[in-house]
Amino acid sequence: MYNVYRNKVRKLCKSARQSYYDKKILNTSESNPKKWYDNIKSISGLSKSEPFSSIFHDVLRNALKTSPNDSINELWKSTNNHINIQYDSYNSTKEVLKTFHSQQENKLRNSLKCQGSFFENVSKFSLSQLNAIWSVSQSKLPKNIFNFTISLPTRKNLNRWGISSSSDCSFCLHPESLLHVVAGCQHYLKRFTWRHDCILNFLAKTFQSLNKCKLHVDLPGFESPSIITGDEYRPDLLVSTSDKHLYVVELTVGFESNLTNNVNRKKAKYKDLIRELDQNFTSVKFINLSVSSLGVFDKECHTFIKMLNELGLDNQHQQYCIRIIISIAIRSTYYIFCCRNKEWINPELMNI
């Protein structure tokens, strides 16, 4: 009996492949040779880009279910509740993948407490249009840094997992959570400044290449912003154009849960300065660039994207800038984490 059903399933597989080729591939051989070639590679198993095994699985299961042959229907019924049969309720592979991704996201949010809080903060406070760029940038990191972004091996977690006997920071004896290590310990302030300046240095070099802009940057080697703003206020970066438009850029690099708090704090701090500068320029725009320790952009950063547009950076150049900022943030945070129980020797600013 097994051989009979096996042979019938093989015939259905062959029929499904032939049907798929006739309907989806055959007519593209002349009209779209590239698409035809890609589909041929996919259907023959030479390409990993499209999960054709899942497509055929859906097609075959539906063929078993709707077959006029009673024996074939019995085969579908007998396997309907099998542990490996998961997709009878789905109409397409996209639905399967969507459900799978949703289940993984729910697991991160609800089952893994620390990782879940990170992803919850990302979904609440981040600029959604940049999340896809963040995911791609994260996936291209070296394995050790990628694992750091999802595993959070702090002393507090190691103690929770039974690996470390103490959960305290070796410098200040506060609980060593991820927030404490990458954005909270008062003994690490020079490290946090170094990370901030790594990103600021990249921004300065990016805008320096634009001929129509004049820069004032709060870094050695550049004219100080205090030349324009005075000594009371010292924003990170001033970009002025030839037609007297001024962008006041304030960069903040903090923990994911503090993104919005940092935005509101900086907005209140520079409100009076923006009003004063507005009298001397055609327009003054405050760019509140709040980035998390793992390179997530706050929703307020839409002003930064708008600024890049107005300064003439095309979409490709903008995405490049975003990717580099994300990479610098994650890599510098990882370096701070690796040095968490060591004395800090000021390294050079990171260049990528």
mmCIF file of N, CA and C in Angstrom, residues 142-244:
data_model
loop_
_atom_site.group_PDB
_atom_site.id
_atom_site.type_symbol
_atom_site.label_atom_id
_atom_site.label_comp_id
_atom_site.label_asym_id
_atom_site.label_seq_id
_atom_site.Cartn_x
_atom_site.Cartn_y
_atom_site.Cartn_z
ATOM 1 N N PRO A 142 30.221 40.916 11.870
ATOM 2 C CA PRO A 142 30.923 39.679 12.225
ATOM 3 C C PRO A 142 30.128 38.893 13.262
ATOM 4 N N LYS A 143 30.293 37.592 13.274
ATOM 5 C CA LYS A 143 29.453 36.724 14.099
ATOM 6 C C LYS A 143 29.500 37.104 15.577
ATOM 7 N N ASN A 144 30.698 37.431 16.088
ATOM 8 C CA ASN A 144 30.800 37.747 17.517
ATOM 9 C C ASN A 144 30.035 39.018 17.872
ATOM 10 N N ILE A 145 30.076 40.024 16.984
ATOM 11 C CA ILE A 145 29.352 41.277 17.258
ATOM 12 C C ILE A 145 27.851 41.068 17.063
ATOM 13 N N PHE A 146 27.478 40.296 16.024
ATOM 14 C CA PHE A 146 26.055 40.001 15.810
ATOM 15 C C PHE A 146 25.463 39.305 17.038
ATOM 16 N N ASN A 147 26.169 38.315 17.566
ATOM 17 C CA ASN A 147 25.672 37.589 18.741
ATOM 18 C C ASN A 147 25.535 38.513 19.941
ATOM 19 N N PHE A 148 26.439 39.492 20.046
ATOM 20 C CA PHE A 148 26.361 40.456 21.143
ATOM 21 C C PHE A 148 25.050 41.238 21.095
ATOM 22 N N THR A 149 24.586 41.582 19.882
ATOM 23 C CA THR A 149 23.376 42.402 19.754
ATOM 24 C C THR A 149 22.114 41.665 20.175
ATOM 25 N N ILE A 150 22.190 40.336 20.318
ATOM 26 C CA ILE A 150 20.974 39.581 20.670
ATOM 27 C C ILE A 150 21.107 38.767 21.949
ATOM 28 N N SER A 151 22.326 38.586 22.476
ATOM 29 C CA SER A 151 22.473 37.681 23.620
ATOM 30 C C SER A 151 22.643 38.387 24.962
ATOM 31 N N LEU A 152 23.154 39.643 24.969
ATOM 32 C CA LEU A 152 23.241 40.454 26.182
ATOM 33 C C LEU A 152 23.959 39.755 27.339
ATOM 34 N N PRO A 153 25.230 39.325 27.176
ATOM 35 C CA PRO A 153 25.916 38.566 28.222
ATOM 36 C C PRO A 153 26.536 39.450 29.308
ATOM 37 N N THR A 154 25.701 40.247 29.990
ATOM 38 C CA THR A 154 26.194 41.088 31.073
ATOM 39 C C THR A 154 26.305 40.264 32.349
ATOM 40 N N ARG A 155 26.956 40.836 33.374
ATOM 41 C CA ARG A 155 27.077 40.109 34.641
ATOM 42 C C ARG A 155 25.708 39.831 35.267
ATOM 43 N N LYS A 156 24.792 40.778 35.087
ATOM 44 C CA LYS A 156 23.453 40.567 35.648
ATOM 45 C C LYS A 156 22.787 39.358 35.010
ATOM 46 N N ASN A 157 22.927 39.239 33.680
ATOM 47 C CA ASN A 157 22.349 38.080 32.995
ATOM 48 C C ASN A 157 23.119 36.807 33.313
ATOM 49 N N LEU A 158 24.457 36.903 33.353
ATOM 50 C CA LEU A 158 25.258 35.722 33.682
ATOM 51 C C LEU A 158 24.911 35.205 35.070
ATOM 52 N N ASN A 159 24.647 36.124 35.998
ATOM 53 C CA ASN A 159 24.225 35.718 37.334
ATOM 54 C C ASN A 159 22.838 35.080 37.301
ATOM 55 N N ARG A 160 21.947 35.651 36.474
ATOM 56 C CA ARG A 160 20.600 35.091 36.335
ATOM 57 C C ARG A 160 20.656 33.689 35.749
ATOM 58 N N TRP A 161 21.620 33.471 34.822
ATOM 59 C CA TRP A 161 21.746 32.159 34.178
ATOM 60 C C TRP A 161 22.578 31.172 34.999
ATOM 61 N N GLY A 162 23.080 31.615 36.173
ATOM 62 C CA GLY A 162 23.843 30.716 37.022
ATOM 63 C C GLY A 162 25.294 30.548 36.612
ATOM 64 N N ILE A 163 25.818 31.471 35.763
ATOM 65 C CA ILE A 163 27.193 31.348 35.274
ATOM 66 C C ILE A 163 28.146 32.179 36.124
ATOM 67 N N SER A 164 27.679 33.311 36.657
ATOM 68 C CA SER A 164 28.512 34.192 37.468
ATOM 69 C C SER A 164 27.925 34.303 38.870
ATOM 70 N N SER A 165 28.813 34.397 39.861
ATOM 71 C CA SER A 165 28.350 34.483 41.247
ATOM 72 C C SER A 165 27.926 35.890 41.640
ATOM 73 N N SER A 166 28.392 36.888 40.875
ATOM 74 C CA SER A 166 28.072 38.283 41.196
ATOM 75 C C SER A 166 27.459 38.972 39.984
ATOM 76 N N SER A 167 26.542 39.901 40.251
ATOM 77 C CA SER A 167 25.921 40.662 39.163
ATOM 78 C C SER A 167 26.362 42.123 39.187
ATOM 79 N N ASP A 168 27.366 42.454 40.022
ATOM 80 C CA ASP A 168 27.749 43.847 40.223
ATOM 81 C C ASP A 168 28.853 44.297 39.274
ATOM 82 N N CYS A 169 28.777 45.574 38.882
ATOM 83 C CA CYS A 169 29.827 46.207 38.078
ATOM 84 C C CYS A 169 31.110 46.271 38.899
ATOM 85 N N SER A 170 32.252 45.966 38.283
ATOM 86 C CA SER A 170 33.515 45.928 39.018
ATOM 87 C C SER A 170 34.031 47.323 39.363
ATOM 88 N N PHE A 171 33.447 48.396 38.761
ATOM 89 C CA PHE A 171 33.908 49.755 39.021
ATOM 90 C C PHE A 171 33.056 50.462 40.076
ATOM 91 N N CYS A 172 31.724 50.361 39.954
ATOM 92 C CA CYS A 172 30.865 51.133 40.854
ATOM 93 C C CYS A 172 29.957 50.274 41.727
ATOM 94 N N LEU A 173 29.999 48.952 41.521
ATOM 95 C CA LEU A 173 29.245 47.981 42.327
ATOM 96 C C LEU A 173 27.731 48.079 42.159
ATOM 97 N N HIS A 174 27.272 48.798 41.134
ATOM 98 C CA HIS A 174 25.851 48.755 40.778
ATOM 99 C C HIS A 174 25.606 47.502 39.929
ATOM 100 N N PRO A 175 24.361 47.013 39.879
ATOM 101 C CA PRO A 175 24.079 45.835 39.030
ATOM 102 C C PRO A 175 24.500 46.088 37.582
ATOM 103 N N GLU A 176 25.267 45.161 37.024
ATOM 104 C CA GLU A 176 25.805 45.355 35.680
ATOM 105 C C GLU A 176 24.803 44.863 34.623
ATOM 106 N N SER A 177 23.802 45.681 34.371
ATOM 107 C CA SER A 177 22.864 45.415 33.283
ATOM 108 C C SER A 177 23.452 45.962 31.987
ATOM 109 N N LEU A 178 22.816 45.654 30.854
ATOM 110 C CA LEU A 178 23.308 46.180 29.587
ATOM 111 C C LEU A 178 23.223 47.702 29.571
ATOM 112 N N LEU A 179 22.129 48.259 30.100
ATOM 113 C CA LEU A 179 21.983 49.717 30.160
ATOM 114 C C LEU A 179 23.139 50.322 30.948
ATOM 115 N N HIS A 180 23.507 49.677 32.038
ATOM 116 C CA HIS A 180 24.582 50.195 32.884
ATOM 117 C C HIS A 180 25.910 50.196 32.135
ATOM 118 N N VAL A 181 26.190 49.117 31.407
ATOM 119 C CA VAL A 181 27.477 48.981 30.724
ATOM 120 C C VAL A 181 27.600 49.952 29.553
ATOM 121 N N VAL A 182 26.558 50.040 28.732
ATOM 122 C CA VAL A 182 26.688 50.772 27.468
ATOM 123 C C VAL A 182 26.189 52.206 27.522
ATOM 124 N N ALA A 183 25.537 52.615 28.639
ATOM 125 C CA ALA A 183 25.038 53.995 28.667
ATOM 126 C C ALA A 183 24.809 54.550 30.063
ATOM 127 N N GLY A 184 25.165 53.816 31.135
ATOM 128 C CA GLY A 184 24.775 54.268 32.461
ATOM 129 C C GLY A 184 25.865 54.447 33.490
ATOM 130 N N CYS A 185 26.942 53.681 33.428
ATOM 131 C CA CYS A 185 27.963 53.728 34.483
ATOM 132 C C CYS A 185 28.718 55.053 34.453
ATOM 133 N N GLN A 186 28.777 55.730 35.607
ATOM 134 C CA GLN A 186 29.453 57.023 35.685
ATOM 135 C C GLN A 186 30.964 56.916 35.464
ATOM 136 N N HIS A 187 31.522 55.740 35.694
ATOM 137 C CA HIS A 187 32.957 55.525 35.472
ATOM 138 C C HIS A 187 33.266 55.322 33.988
ATOM 139 N N TYR A 188 32.241 55.179 33.164
ATOM 140 C CA TYR A 188 32.437 54.919 31.737
ATOM 141 C C TYR A 188 32.191 56.158 30.867
ATOM 142 N N LEU A 189 32.088 57.331 31.479
ATOM 143 C CA LEU A 189 31.687 58.510 30.709
ATOM 144 C C LEU A 189 32.643 58.809 29.566
ATOM 145 N N LYS A 190 33.952 58.608 29.765
ATOM 146 C CA LYS A 190 34.907 58.839 28.681
ATOM 147 C C LYS A 190 34.678 57.860 27.531
ATOM 148 N N ARG A 191 34.242 56.663 27.852
ATOM 149 C CA ARG A 191 33.974 55.657 26.822
ATOM 150 C C ARG A 191 32.752 56.059 25.998
ATOM 151 N N PHE A 192 31.729 56.552 26.701
ATOM 152 C CA PHE A 192 30.521 56.973 25.996
ATOM 153 C C PHE A 192 30.808 58.190 25.114
ATOM 154 N N THR A 193 31.666 59.090 25.600
ATOM 155 C CA THR A 193 32.058 60.246 24.797
ATOM 156 C C THR A 193 32.816 59.809 23.552
ATOM 157 N N TRP A 194 33.682 58.812 23.706
ATOM 158 C CA TRP A 194 34.436 58.278 22.555
ATOM 159 C C TRP A 194 33.491 57.723 21.493
ATOM 160 N N ARG A 195 32.476 56.968 21.912
ATOM 161 C CA ARG A 195 31.496 56.423 20.964
ATOM 162 C C ARG A 195 30.751 57.554 20.257
ATOM 163 N N HIS A 196 30.313 58.528 21.016
ATOM 164 C CA HIS A 196 29.611 59.700 20.470
ATOM 165 C C HIS A 196 30.482 60.399 19.429
ATOM 166 N N ASP A 197 31.765 60.597 19.763
ATOM 167 C CA ASP A 197 32.670 61.320 18.859
ATOM 168 C C ASP A 197 33.003 60.507 17.607
ATOM 169 N N CYS A 198 32.964 59.191 17.707
ATOM 170 C CA CYS A 198 33.176 58.348 16.517
ATOM 171 C C CYS A 198 32.107 58.626 15.463
ATOM 172 N N ILE A 199 30.855 58.710 15.921
ATOM 173 C CA ILE A 199 29.749 58.988 14.993
ATOM 174 C C ILE A 199 29.829 60.432 14.498
ATOM 175 N N LEU A 200 30.109 61.364 15.412
ATOM 176 C CA LEU A 200 30.196 62.775 15.047
ATOM 177 C C LEU A 200 31.309 63.005 14.024
ATOM 178 N N ASN A 201 32.420 62.317 14.187
ATOM 179 C CA ASN A 201 33.543 62.451 13.258
ATOM 180 C C ASN A 201 33.150 61.995 11.857
ATOM 181 N N PHE A 202 32.384 60.905 11.769
ATOM 182 C CA PHE A 202 31.909 60.446 10.457
ATOM 183 C C PHE A 202 30.979 61.478 9.821
ATOM 184 N N LEU A 203 30.058 62.034 10.621
ATOM 185 C CA LEU A 203 29.139 63.051 10.095
ATOM 186 C C LEU A 203 29.913 64.273 9.586
ATOM 187 N N ALA A 204 30.918 64.707 10.352
ATOM 188 C CA ALA A 204 31.702 65.876 9.960
ATOM 189 C C ALA A 204 32.412 65.637 8.636
ATOM 190 N N LYS A 205 32.991 64.455 8.464
ATOM 191 C CA LYS A 205 33.699 64.151 7.218
ATOM 192 C C LYS A 205 32.723 64.055 6.038
ATOM 193 N N THR A 206 31.513 63.561 6.320
ATOM 194 C CA THR A 206 30.498 63.459 5.263
ATOM 195 C C THR A 206 30.094 64.845 4.772
ATOM 196 N N PHE A 207 29.785 65.758 5.701
ATOM 197 C CA PHE A 207 29.341 67.097 5.317
ATOM 198 C C PHE A 207 30.500 67.956 4.805
ATOM 199 N N GLN A 208 31.708 67.613 5.209
ATOM 200 C CA GLN A 208 32.888 68.356 4.758
ATOM 201 C C GLN A 208 33.098 68.217 3.256
ATOM 202 N N SER A 209 32.616 67.087 2.713
ATOM 203 C CA SER A 209 32.777 66.835 1.275
ATOM 204 C C SER A 209 31.793 67.634 0.429
ATOM 205 N N LEU A 210 30.816 68.283 1.075
ATOM 206 C CA LEU A 210 29.836 69.096 0.349
ATOM 207 C C LEU A 210 30.375 70.518 0.218
ATOM 208 N N ASN A 211 30.630 70.948 -1.000
ATOM 209 C CA ASN A 211 31.306 72.229 -1.238
ATOM 210 C C ASN A 211 30.511 73.434 -0.750
ATOM 211 N N LYS A 212 29.189 73.332 -0.809
ATOM 212 C CA LYS A 212 28.376 74.520 -0.496
ATOM 213 C C LYS A 212 28.139 74.701 1.002
ATOM 214 N N CYS A 213 28.756 73.836 1.838
ATOM 215 C CA CYS A 213 28.505 73.890 3.273
ATOM 216 C C CYS A 213 29.734 74.356 4.049
ATOM 217 N N LYS A 214 29.493 75.101 5.130
ATOM 218 C CA LYS A 214 30.548 75.468 6.065
ATOM 219 C C LYS A 214 30.250 74.791 7.399
ATOM 220 N N LEU A 215 31.272 74.189 7.993
ATOM 221 C CA LEU A 215 31.075 73.379 9.191
ATOM 222 C C LEU A 215 31.695 74.017 10.419
ATOM 223 N N HIS A 216 31.023 73.804 11.544
ATOM 224 C CA HIS A 216 31.588 74.053 12.864
ATOM 225 C C HIS A 216 31.275 72.801 13.684
ATOM 226 N N VAL A 217 32.328 72.146 14.155
ATOM 227 C CA VAL A 217 32.160 70.840 14.804
ATOM 228 C C VAL A 217 32.857 70.841 16.153
ATOM 229 N N ASP A 218 32.213 70.266 17.135
ATOM 230 C CA ASP A 218 32.785 70.193 18.482
ATOM 231 C C ASP A 218 33.769 69.021 18.574
ATOM 232 N N LEU A 219 34.800 69.073 17.731
ATOM 233 C CA LEU A 219 35.864 68.074 17.696
ATOM 234 C C LEU A 219 37.188 68.775 17.383
ATOM 235 N N PRO A 220 38.296 68.250 17.862
ATOM 236 C CA PRO A 220 39.602 68.824 17.498
ATOM 237 C C PRO A 220 39.804 68.774 15.988
ATOM 238 N N GLY A 221 40.393 69.831 15.445
ATOM 239 C CA GLY A 221 40.642 69.891 14.008
ATOM 240 C C GLY A 221 39.579 70.636 13.237
ATOM 241 N N PHE A 222 38.507 71.043 13.905
ATOM 242 C CA PHE A 222 37.422 71.794 13.260
ATOM 243 C C PHE A 222 37.193 73.104 14.015
ATOM 244 N N GLU A 223 36.612 74.087 13.320
ATOM 245 C CA GLU A 223 36.207 75.320 13.989
ATOM 246 C C GLU A 223 35.097 75.018 14.998
ATOM 247 N N SER A 224 35.175 75.640 16.146
ATOM 248 C CA SER A 224 34.232 75.354 17.230
ATOM 249 C C SER A 224 32.862 75.981 16.964
ATOM 250 N N PRO A 225 31.771 75.288 17.302
ATOM 251 C CA PRO A 225 30.425 75.871 17.168
ATOM 252 C C PRO A 225 30.232 77.116 18.022
ATOM 253 N N SER A 226 31.030 77.259 19.076
ATOM 254 C CA SER A 226 30.867 78.418 19.962
ATOM 255 C C SER A 226 31.183 79.738 19.261
ATOM 256 N N ILE A 227 31.852 79.676 18.113
ATOM 257 C CA ILE A 227 32.103 80.886 17.318
ATOM 258 C C ILE A 227 30.781 81.529 16.914
ATOM 259 N N ILE A 228 29.772 80.721 16.661
ATOM 260 C CA ILE A 228 28.452 81.212 16.250
ATOM 261 C C ILE A 228 27.484 81.253 17.423
ATOM 262 N N THR A 229 27.541 80.232 18.295
ATOM 263 C CA THR A 229 26.521 80.095 19.346
ATOM 264 C C THR A 229 26.911 80.768 20.652
ATOM 265 N N GLY A 230 28.197 81.125 20.811
ATOM 266 C CA GLY A 230 28.650 81.636 22.107
ATOM 267 C C GLY A 230 29.020 80.490 23.033
ATOM 268 N N ASP A 231 29.488 80.839 24.217
ATOM 269 C CA ASP A 231 30.006 79.818 25.143
ATOM 270 C C ASP A 231 28.918 79.116 25.945
ATOM 271 N N GLU A 232 27.723 79.709 26.041
ATOM 272 C CA GLU A 232 26.676 79.095 26.863
ATOM 273 C C GLU A 232 26.161 77.801 26.257
ATOM 274 N N TYR A 233 26.025 77.792 24.938
ATOM 275 C CA TYR A 233 25.557 76.593 24.240
ATOM 276 C C TYR A 233 26.679 76.080 23.331
ATOM 277 N N ARG A 234 26.794 74.781 23.241
ATOM 278 C CA ARG A 234 27.789 74.226 22.330
ATOM 279 C C ARG A 234 27.231 72.962 21.683
ATOM 280 N N PRO A 235 26.416 73.119 20.640
ATOM 281 C CA PRO A 235 25.891 71.937 19.944
ATOM 282 C C PRO A 235 27.025 71.180 19.259
ATOM 283 N N ASP A 236 26.754 69.972 18.863
ATOM 284 C CA ASP A 236 27.799 69.117 18.296
ATOM 285 C C ASP A 236 28.248 69.569 16.910
ATOM 286 N N LEU A 237 27.292 70.027 16.113
ATOM 287 C CA LEU A 237 27.623 70.298 14.706
ATOM 288 C C LEU A 237 26.733 71.415 14.167
ATOM 289 N N LEU A 238 27.347 72.371 13.490
ATOM 290 C CA LEU A 238 26.612 73.412 12.774
ATOM 291 C C LEU A 238 26.943 73.295 11.291
ATOM 292 N N VAL A 239 25.911 73.254 10.461
ATOM 293 C CA VAL A 239 26.089 73.209 9.013
ATOM 294 C C VAL A 239 25.384 74.429 8.434
ATOM 295 N N SER A 240 26.145 75.334 7.851
ATOM 296 C CA SER A 240 25.551 76.528 7.246
ATOM 297 C C SER A 240 25.771 76.496 5.742
ATOM 298 N N THR A 241 24.775 76.918 4.987
ATOM 299 C CA THR A 241 24.842 76.912 3.528
ATOM 300 C C THR A 241 25.111 78.326 3.008
ATOM 301 N N SER A 242 25.424 78.415 1.730
ATOM 302 C CA SER A 242 25.758 79.709 1.126
ATOM 303 C C SER A 242 24.582 80.674 1.127
ATOM 304 N N ASP A 243 23.353 80.161 1.151
ATOM 305 C CA ASP A 243 22.171 81.032 1.185
ATOM 306 C C ASP A 243 21.654 81.249 2.610
ATOM 307 N N LYS A 244 22.570 81.093 3.590
ATOM 308 C CA LYS A 244 22.309 81.430 4.995
ATOM 309 C C LYS A 244 21.211 80.593 5.641
#
